[in-house]
Coordinates of C-alpha atoms and ligand atoms in Angstrom, one line a residue:
M1 CA -34.0 11.9 58.2
N2 CA -32.9 11.5 61.8
A3 CA -29.8 13.2 63.2
S4 CA -27.6 10.1 63.5
L5 CA -28.2 9.1 60.0
A6 CA -27.3 12.5 58.9
A7 CA -24.1 12.5 60.9
F8 CA -23.1 9.1 59.5
L9 CA -23.8 10.3 55.8
Y10 CA -21.8 13.6 56.5
L11 CA -18.9 11.4 57.8
V12 CA -19.2 9.3 54.6
S13 CA -18.9 12.6 52.5
G14 CA -16.0 13.6 54.7
V15 CA -14.1 10.4 54.0
L16 CA -14.9 10.9 50.3
F17 CA -13.4 14.4 50.5
I18 CA -10.2 13.0 52.0
L19 CA -9.9 10.4 49.2
A20 CA -10.5 13.3 46.7
L21 CA -7.6 15.3 48.1
R22 CA -5.3 12.2 48.1
G23 CA -6.3 11.7 44.4
L24 CA -5.6 15.2 43.5
S25 CA -2.1 15.0 44.6
S26 CA -1.0 13.3 41.5
P27 CA -2.1 13.9 37.8
E28 CA -2.5 10.2 37.3
T29 CA -5.2 9.9 40.0
A30 CA -6.6 13.3 39.8
R31 CA -9.7 12.3 37.8
Q32 CA -10.6 9.6 40.3
G33 CA -10.0 12.1 43.0
N34 CA -12.4 14.5 41.4
R35 CA -15.0 11.8 41.1
Y36 CA -14.7 11.1 44.9
G37 CA -15.1 14.8 45.6
V38 CA -18.3 15.1 43.4
I39 CA -19.9 12.1 45.0
G40 CA -19.1 13.2 48.5
M41 CA -20.6 16.7 47.7
G42 CA -23.7 15.1 46.2
I43 CA -24.1 13.0 49.4
A44 CA -23.6 16.1 51.6
I45 CA -26.1 18.3 49.6
V46 CA -28.8 15.5 49.5
T47 CA -28.3 14.9 53.3
T48 CA -28.7 18.5 54.1
L49 CA -31.8 18.9 52.0
A50 CA -33.4 15.7 53.6
Y51 CA -32.4 16.7 57.1
Q52 CA -33.6 20.2 56.7
L53 CA -37.0 19.1 55.1
P54 CA -39.0 19.7 58.4
A55 CA -37.9 23.3 58.1
G56 CA -40.8 23.6 55.5
F57 CA -41.4 23.5 51.9
F58 CA -40.8 27.2 51.3
A59 CA -37.3 26.9 52.8
L60 CA -36.6 24.0 50.7
I61 CA -37.7 25.8 47.5
L62 CA -35.5 28.7 48.4
V63 CA -32.5 26.4 48.8
I64 CA -33.2 24.6 45.6
L65 CA -33.5 27.9 43.8
G66 CA -30.2 29.1 45.3
I67 CA -28.5 26.0 44.1
A68 CA -30.0 26.2 40.7
A69 CA -28.9 29.9 40.3
G70 CA -25.4 29.4 41.7
G71 CA -24.9 26.1 39.8
A72 CA -26.1 27.8 36.5
I73 CA -23.6 30.6 37.0
G74 CA -20.9 28.1 37.9
V75 CA -21.5 26.0 34.8
W76 CA -21.5 29.0 32.6
R77 CA -18.2 30.3 34.1
A78 CA -16.5 26.9 34.0
R79 CA -17.3 26.7 30.2
T80 CA -16.4 30.2 29.3
I81 CA -13.3 30.8 31.5
Q82 CA -10.0 30.9 29.8
M83 CA -7.4 28.7 31.4
T84 CA -5.1 31.6 31.9
A85 CA -7.7 33.4 33.9
M86 CA -8.3 30.5 36.2
P87 CA -6.4 32.1 39.3
Q88 CA -8.6 35.1 39.2
L89 CA -11.7 32.9 39.2
V90 CA -10.4 30.9 42.1
A91 CA -9.7 34.3 44.0
L92 CA -13.3 35.2 43.4
F93 CA -14.7 31.9 44.5
H94 CA -12.7 32.3 47.8
A95 CA -14.2 35.8 48.2
L96 CA -17.7 34.3 47.8
V97 CA -16.9 31.7 50.5
G98 CA -15.7 34.5 52.8
L99 CA -18.8 36.6 52.2
A100 CA -21.1 33.6 52.7
A101 CA -19.5 33.0 56.1
V102 CA -20.3 36.6 57.1
F103 CA -23.9 36.3 55.9
V104 CA -24.5 33.0 57.7
A105 CA -23.1 34.6 61.0
A106 CA -25.3 37.6 60.5
S107 CA -28.4 35.5 59.9
A108 CA -27.6 33.4 63.0
L109 CA -27.3 36.6 65.0
N110 CA -30.6 38.0 63.7
A111 CA -32.7 34.8 64.1
P112 CA -30.8 32.5 66.6
Q113 CA -34.0 30.3 67.2
A114 CA -33.9 29.3 63.5
F115 CA -30.4 27.9 64.0
G116 CA -31.2 26.3 67.4
L117 CA -28.8 28.9 69.1
G118 CA -31.3 30.1 71.8
T119 CA -33.3 33.3 71.7
P120 CA -32.1 36.9 70.9
G121 CA -30.4 38.5 73.9
A122 CA -29.7 35.0 75.5
M123 CA -27.4 33.2 73.3
H124 CA -24.6 31.0 74.6
A125 CA -21.1 32.8 74.7
G126 CA -19.5 29.9 72.8
S127 CA -22.1 30.5 69.8
L128 CA -21.3 34.1 69.8
F129 CA -17.6 33.4 69.8
E130 CA -17.9 31.0 66.7
M131 CA -20.1 33.8 65.1
A132 CA -17.5 36.4 65.7
L133 CA -14.6 34.1 64.4
G134 CA -16.4 33.0 61.3
A135 CA -17.5 36.4 60.4
A136 CA -14.0 37.8 61.0
I137 CA -12.1 35.2 59.0
G138 CA -14.9 35.3 56.2
A139 CA -14.6 39.2 56.0
I140 CA -10.8 39.1 55.9
T141 CA -11.0 36.4 53.1
F142 CA -13.5 38.5 51.3
T143 CA -11.5 41.7 50.9
G144 CA -8.2 39.8 50.6
S145 CA -9.5 37.7 47.7
I146 CA -11.0 40.8 46.0
I147 CA -7.6 42.4 46.0
A148 CA -6.0 39.2 44.8
F149 CA -8.5 39.1 42.0
M150 CA -7.9 42.8 40.9
K151 CA -4.1 42.2 41.0
L152 CA -4.3 39.0 39.1
D153 CA -6.8 40.4 36.5
G154 CA -4.7 43.5 35.9
R155 CA -7.3 45.8 37.3
M156 CA -4.8 46.9 40.0
S157 CA -1.0 47.1 39.7
G158 CA 0.8 43.9 40.8
K159 CA 3.3 46.0 42.6
P160 CA 3.4 45.8 46.4
I161 CA 1.8 48.8 48.2
L162 CA 3.9 49.4 51.3
L163 CA 2.1 51.5 53.9
P164 CA 4.4 52.9 56.7
S165 CA 4.2 50.9 59.9
R166 CA 1.9 48.5 58.3
H167 CA 2.9 45.6 60.5
A168 CA 2.1 47.7 63.6
I169 CA -1.3 48.7 62.0
N170 CA -2.0 44.9 61.2
I171 CA -1.1 44.0 64.8
G172 CA -3.2 46.8 66.1
L173 CA -6.3 45.7 64.1
G174 CA -5.7 42.1 65.2
V175 CA -5.7 43.3 68.9
L176 CA -8.9 45.5 68.2
L177 CA -10.6 42.4 66.8
A178 CA -9.9 40.3 69.9
I179 CA -11.3 43.1 72.1
L180 CA -14.5 43.5 69.9
A181 CA -15.0 39.7 70.0
V182 CA -14.9 39.8 73.8
A183 CA -17.3 42.8 73.8
F184 CA -19.6 41.0 71.4
M185 CA -19.7 37.8 73.6
A186 CA -20.5 40.0 76.6
S187 CA -23.1 42.2 74.9
E188 CA -24.5 40.3 71.9
S189 CA -24.6 43.7 70.2
H190 CA -25.4 43.9 66.6
F191 CA -23.4 47.1 66.3
V192 CA -20.2 45.4 67.7
F193 CA -20.8 42.4 65.3
W194 CA -20.8 44.8 62.3
L195 CA -17.8 46.5 63.7
I196 CA -16.0 43.2 63.7
V197 CA -16.9 42.7 60.1
L198 CA -15.7 46.2 59.1
V199 CA -12.4 45.9 60.9
S200 CA -11.9 42.5 59.3
F201 CA -12.7 43.8 55.9
A202 CA -9.9 46.6 56.5
L203 CA -7.4 43.8 57.8
G204 CA -8.0 41.6 54.7
L205 CA -7.3 44.6 52.4
L206 CA -4.1 45.5 54.4
L207 CA -2.8 42.1 54.5
I208 CA -2.9 41.6 50.7
I209 CA -2.0 45.0 49.2
P210 CA 1.7 44.8 50.3
I211 CA 2.1 41.5 48.5
G212 CA 3.9 41.7 45.1
G213 CA 2.9 39.7 41.9
A214 CA 5.7 37.2 42.3
D215 CA 4.1 36.0 45.5
M216 CA 0.5 35.8 44.4
P217 CA 0.4 31.9 44.0
V218 CA 1.1 31.7 47.8
V219 CA -1.7 34.3 48.5
I220 CA -4.1 32.3 46.6
S221 CA -3.5 29.1 48.5
M222 CA -3.3 31.0 51.7
L223 CA -6.8 32.6 51.0
N224 CA -8.0 29.1 50.1
S225 CA -7.0 28.0 53.6
Y226 CA -8.7 31.1 55.3
S227 CA -12.0 30.4 53.4
G228 CA -11.8 26.8 54.7
W229 CA -11.4 27.9 58.4
A230 CA -14.2 30.5 57.9
A231 CA -16.5 27.7 56.7
A232 CA -15.4 25.4 59.6
A233 CA -16.2 28.1 62.1
I234 CA -19.6 28.7 60.7
G235 CA -20.0 24.8 60.7
F236 CA -19.8 25.1 64.5
T237 CA -22.3 27.8 64.7
L238 CA -24.7 25.8 62.5
G239 CA -23.8 22.5 64.2
N240 CA -23.2 21.1 60.7
L241 CA -20.7 18.2 60.8
A242 CA -20.2 18.3 57.0
L243 CA -19.2 22.0 57.0
I244 CA -16.8 21.5 59.9
I245 CA -15.1 18.6 58.2
T246 CA -15.0 20.2 54.8
G247 CA -13.9 23.5 56.1
A248 CA -11.1 21.9 58.2
L249 CA -10.0 19.9 55.1
V250 CA -9.9 23.0 52.8
G251 CA -8.2 25.0 55.7
S252 CA -5.4 22.5 56.4
S253 CA -4.7 21.4 52.8
G254 CA -4.6 25.1 51.8
A255 CA -2.2 25.8 54.7
I256 CA -0.1 22.8 53.8
L257 CA 0.0 23.9 50.1
S258 CA 1.0 27.4 51.2
Y259 CA 3.7 25.9 53.3
V260 CA 4.9 23.7 50.4
M261 CA 5.0 26.7 48.1
C262 CA 6.8 28.9 50.6
K263 CA 9.4 26.3 50.8
G264 CA 9.5 26.2 46.9
M265 CA 9.9 30.0 46.6
N266 CA 12.1 30.4 49.7
R267 CA 9.6 32.6 51.5
S268 CA 9.0 32.5 55.3
F269 CA 5.6 30.9 56.0
I270 CA 5.0 32.9 59.2
S271 CA 5.4 36.2 57.3
V272 CA 3.0 34.9 54.6
I273 CA 0.2 34.3 57.1
L274 CA 0.9 37.7 58.6
G275 CA 0.9 39.4 55.2
G276 CA 3.5 41.6 53.5
F277 CA 6.0 39.0 52.9
G278 CA 8.3 39.5 50.0
G279 CA 7.2 43.2 49.8
E280 CA 10.5 44.6 51.0
T281 CA 12.1 44.0 47.7
A282 CA 10.1 45.9 45.1
A283 CA 10.6 45.2 41.5
P284 CA 13.2 47.4 39.9
P285 CA 12.1 49.2 36.8
P286 CA 13.0 47.2 33.7
S287 CA 16.3 48.8 32.4
G288 CA 15.9 50.2 28.9
E289 CA 19.7 50.1 28.5
A290 CA 20.0 46.5 29.0
E291 CA 17.1 45.8 26.4
A292 CA 19.1 47.6 23.8
R293 CA 21.9 45.0 24.2
P294 CA 22.2 42.7 21.3
V295 CA 20.6 39.2 21.4
K296 CA 21.1 36.3 19.0
Q297 CA 18.0 35.9 17.1
G298 CA 17.2 32.7 15.2
S299 CA 14.5 31.2 12.9
P300 CA 12.3 28.2 13.3
E301 CA 14.3 26.6 10.6
E302 CA 17.6 27.1 12.5
A303 CA 15.9 25.8 15.7
A304 CA 14.7 22.8 13.9
K305 CA 18.3 22.0 12.7
I306 CA 19.6 22.5 16.3
L307 CA 16.9 20.1 17.6
K308 CA 17.6 17.5 14.9
K309 CA 21.2 17.3 15.9
A310 CA 20.4 16.9 19.7
K311 CA 20.5 13.8 21.7
K312 CA 18.6 15.2 24.7
V313 CA 16.1 18.0 24.8
I314 CA 14.4 19.3 27.8
I315 CA 11.2 21.4 27.2
V316 CA 10.3 24.2 29.7
P317 CA 6.8 25.5 29.3
G318 CA 5.5 28.7 30.9
Y319 CA 2.7 31.3 31.0
G320 CA 3.2 32.1 27.3
L321 CA 2.6 28.5 26.2
A322 CA -0.8 28.7 28.0
V323 CA -1.6 32.1 26.3
A324 CA -0.8 30.9 22.9
Q325 CA -2.3 27.3 23.5
A326 CA 0.9 25.8 22.1
Q327 CA 0.8 22.6 24.0
H328 CA -0.4 20.4 21.2
A329 CA 2.2 21.7 18.8
V330 CA 4.9 21.3 21.3
R331 CA 3.9 17.7 21.9
E332 CA 4.0 17.0 18.2
I333 CA 7.6 18.4 18.1
A334 CA 8.5 16.1 20.9
D335 CA 6.9 13.1 19.0
V336 CA 8.9 13.9 15.9
L337 CA 12.0 14.2 17.9
K338 CA 11.4 10.9 20.0
K339 CA 10.9 9.1 16.7
D340 CA 14.4 10.2 15.7
G341 CA 15.7 8.7 19.0
V342 CA 16.1 12.0 20.9
D343 CA 15.5 11.8 24.6
V344 CA 12.8 14.3 25.4
K345 CA 11.7 15.5 28.8
Y346 CA 9.5 18.2 30.2
A347 CA 10.5 20.4 33.2
I348 CA 7.8 21.9 35.3
H349 CA 8.5 24.7 37.7
P350 CA 6.1 24.7 40.7
V351 CA 4.8 28.3 39.9
A352 CA 5.2 28.2 36.1
G353 CA 2.1 29.8 34.6
R354 CA -0.4 31.5 36.7
M355 CA -1.6 28.7 39.2
P356 CA -0.1 25.8 40.8
G357 CA -0.3 22.8 38.4
H358 CA -1.2 25.1 35.5
M359 CA 1.5 23.5 33.1
N360 CA 0.7 20.0 34.2
V361 CA -2.9 20.4 33.2
L362 CA -2.0 21.8 29.8
L363 CA 0.5 19.0 29.1
A364 CA -2.1 16.4 30.2
E365 CA -4.7 18.0 27.9
A366 CA -2.1 17.5 25.0
N367 CA -1.6 13.8 26.1
V368 CA 2.0 14.3 27.1
P369 CA 2.8 11.0 28.9
Y370 CA 3.2 11.6 32.7
D371 CA 6.5 9.8 32.9
E372 CA 8.1 12.4 30.6
V373 CA 7.1 15.3 33.0
F374 CA 9.6 16.1 35.8
E375 CA 9.6 18.5 38.7
L376 CA 12.2 21.1 39.3
K377 CA 14.4 19.0 41.8
E378 CA 14.3 15.9 39.7
I379 CA 15.2 17.6 36.4
N380 CA 17.6 20.4 37.4
P381 CA 20.8 18.2 37.4
E382 CA 19.8 16.9 33.9
F383 CA 20.2 20.4 32.2
A384 CA 24.0 20.0 32.2
E385 CA 23.6 16.8 30.1
A386 CA 21.0 18.3 27.7
D387 CA 21.9 19.6 24.2
V388 CA 18.9 21.8 24.1
A389 CA 16.6 23.5 26.6
L390 CA 13.7 24.6 24.7
V391 CA 12.0 27.3 26.8
I392 CA 8.4 28.2 25.6
G393 CA 6.7 31.2 27.0
A394 CA 8.6 30.9 30.2
N395 CA 10.6 33.6 31.7
D396 CA 10.8 34.2 35.5
V397 CA 11.2 30.6 36.3
T398 CA 14.5 30.4 34.3
N399 CA 15.9 33.8 35.6
P400 CA 19.2 33.3 37.3
A401 CA 18.7 36.6 39.1
A402 CA 16.8 34.6 41.6
K403 CA 20.1 33.1 42.7
T404 CA 22.4 36.0 42.1
D405 CA 20.7 39.3 42.8
P406 CA 19.5 39.9 46.3
T407 CA 17.6 43.0 45.2
S408 CA 15.4 41.1 42.7
P409 CA 11.8 40.5 43.7
I410 CA 12.3 36.8 42.8
Y411 CA 15.6 36.3 44.9
G412 CA 15.5 33.1 46.7
M413 CA 13.0 31.5 44.4
P414 CA 14.4 28.2 43.0
I415 CA 14.7 28.2 39.2
L416 CA 15.1 25.7 36.4
D417 CA 18.8 25.7 35.5
V418 CA 18.2 26.0 31.7
E419 CA 21.4 28.0 31.3
N420 CA 23.4 24.7 31.9
A421 CA 22.2 23.3 28.6
K422 CA 24.4 23.5 25.6
T423 CA 21.9 25.6 23.7
V424 CA 18.9 27.4 25.2
L425 CA 16.2 28.3 22.7
F426 CA 13.8 30.9 24.1
V427 CA 10.3 31.2 22.2
K428 CA 8.7 34.4 23.1
R429 CA 7.1 37.4 21.3
G430 CA 9.7 39.9 22.1
M431 CA 12.0 41.1 24.9
G432 CA 9.1 41.6 27.3
S433 CA 9.6 40.7 31.0
G434 CA 7.7 38.0 32.9
Y435 CA 5.1 38.2 35.6
A436 CA 7.6 39.6 38.2
G437 CA 8.6 42.4 35.9
V438 CA 12.3 41.8 35.9
E439 CA 14.8 41.4 33.1
N440 CA 16.3 38.0 32.2
E441 CA 20.0 38.0 31.9
L442 CA 19.8 34.7 30.0
F443 CA 18.5 36.3 26.8
F444 CA 21.9 38.0 26.3
R445 CA 24.1 34.8 26.8
N446 CA 26.2 33.3 24.0
N447 CA 24.4 29.9 24.2
T448 CA 21.0 31.5 23.8
L449 CA 19.0 31.8 20.7
M450 CA 15.8 33.9 20.7
L451 CA 12.9 32.7 18.5
F452 CA 10.6 35.7 18.4
G453 CA 6.8 35.1 17.8
D454 CA 3.7 33.7 19.2
A455 CA 4.5 30.4 20.8
K456 CA 2.0 28.5 18.9
K457 CA 3.0 29.9 15.5
V458 CA 6.7 29.4 16.2
A459 CA 6.1 25.8 17.4
D460 CA 4.1 25.1 14.3
S461 CA 6.8 26.4 12.0
V462 CA 9.6 24.5 13.9
L463 CA 7.3 21.4 13.5
R464 CA 7.0 21.9 9.7
S465 CA 10.8 22.4 9.5
L466 CA 11.4 19.2 11.5
E467 CA 9.0 17.2 9.3
Ligands
LIG501 P1 6.4 34.6 33.0 O1 7.7 34.9 33.8 O2 5.3 35.4 33.4 O3 6.9 34.8 31.5 C1 6.0 34.5 30.4 C2 6.6 35.0 29.1 O4 5.8 34.4 28.2 C3 6.5 36.5 29.2 O5 8.0 36.9 29.3 C4 6.2 36.8 27.6 O6 7.1 37.5 26.9 C5 5.9 35.4 27.0 N1 4.6 35.4 26.3 C6 3.4 35.9 26.7 N2 2.5 35.6 25.7 C7 3.2 34.8 24.8 C8 2.8 34.3 23.6 N3 1.5 34.3 23.1 N4 3.7 33.5 22.9 C9 5.0 33.4 23.3 N5 5.4 34.0 24.4 C10 4.5 34.7 25.2 O7 6.0 33.1 33.1 P2 6.7 31.9 33.8 O8 8.1 31.7 33.5 O9 5.7 30.7 33.7 O10 6.6 32.3 35.4 C11 5.5 32.4 36.2 C12 5.4 33.7 36.9 O11 4.1 33.9 37.3 C13 6.3 33.7 38.0 O12 6.9 35.0 38.4 C14 5.2 33.3 39.2 O13 5.7 33.7 40.5 C15 4.1 34.1 38.8 N6 2.8 33.6 39.2 C16 2.7 32.1 39.3 C17 1.4 31.7 39.7 C18 1.3 30.2 39.8 O14 0.6 29.8 40.7 N7 1.8 29.4 38.9 C19 0.4 32.5 40.0 C20 0.6 34.0 39.9 C21 1.9 34.5 39.5 P3 6.7 38.4 25.6 O15 5.9 39.3 26.1 O16 8.1 38.9 25.1 O17 6.1 37.5 24.7

């Protein structure tokens, strides 16, 4: 295959990737978007293989073996992963992209002739710069993503680790990286290259450890963006158009998603990119005294009676719904209520669950019609007209401390105003706090009824009582 045909096919796959991103922006078009993405990636892989064929049969076999091994692991993980563990998996994927960028830069430095970058000791300064940039962003992404993985997977505390003068340290490391990059371009020294990688590993770690659990969704999309830029920088080193386009798309869409989420959670975008945002307000320890306060506890039968009398019900799903896999039972409750003429809607908070879009995916899986699912801004004014807010396995996203308590780790995050409904039914196993580790004042309100138990079991019992 000649270079022009390869460039054209890479462009076609780039266009398909853009269509994929566009499709993924709405649940209705997401499947079609995914198809475009798969076709685009298929074209890019076949083009790369065909273009690299002259590199020799052995190289081709190695690539095919790599794809087969990686693909097999990918299929196995995709089939076995729990929906609730998806964010950790995504964090690990980002770590791999980052590490791949470091390895590609290292290979290019060791054998520049194989990449068409000149001979050892006589490489172009531009290529050396791209290598340094790709390796640095890749290494930052790698350690940052590993920390994000460990925090999300509970292998490390979700609490922010705040080192003294951490901003000064980060700026210092950033300046050191710039100096090392210049030294690398001047010397082509392997030692300096690996110093760049080491300093970047440290910077990735330091950028993510001060970030608290409540801000993790933004971190994931930010690391997604970093991994894209690392790939794009490496695309320049390899002169691979597909990698440049794809990396830039991932980098910019990740940055836009981070920006949208920062706006949604009332965080500063700039401090997100620089690390350590939201860390100043550490989670207060849950107060034992408050938990001893009385709450109104109800039974599924009582809940069914309240629901039967209602004219308008808004269902608020959260992480607990995902854990219990209660989405089907909840949709069946909605079906019964709708048959009785009740107006039923679903309210989705942008960071409900453990990844952006988590609740949308679950509800779609349970065949909840898209036109019954509403975003925070659309649905919030409607709680005041609702007879019942049925909150299933959600906690932080309903916590009014986000509006009233400036010391709370979730302060500033927009929340679903469930408290404005006439009755709030909370389905959860006990008085446990949510992801951010803060208590929810709503549990103790007069218009709240707590339904303790596993979300699926409680929903099944409510359904039986309704029927
Ligand atoms: P949440 O605040 O974490 O609360 C979930 C609640 O579900 C818990 O209080 C828990 O209480 C209950 N629960 C757990 N298992 C259950 C089960 N089997 N049956 C019934 N209830 C169960 O969840 P959320 O309201 O969805 O808020 C999401 C939080 O995660 C936010 O703080 C957000 O910032 C953070 N986060 C979001 C993302 C994202 O991208 N969406 C990523 C990372 C972090 P009990 O223990 O008492 O049952």
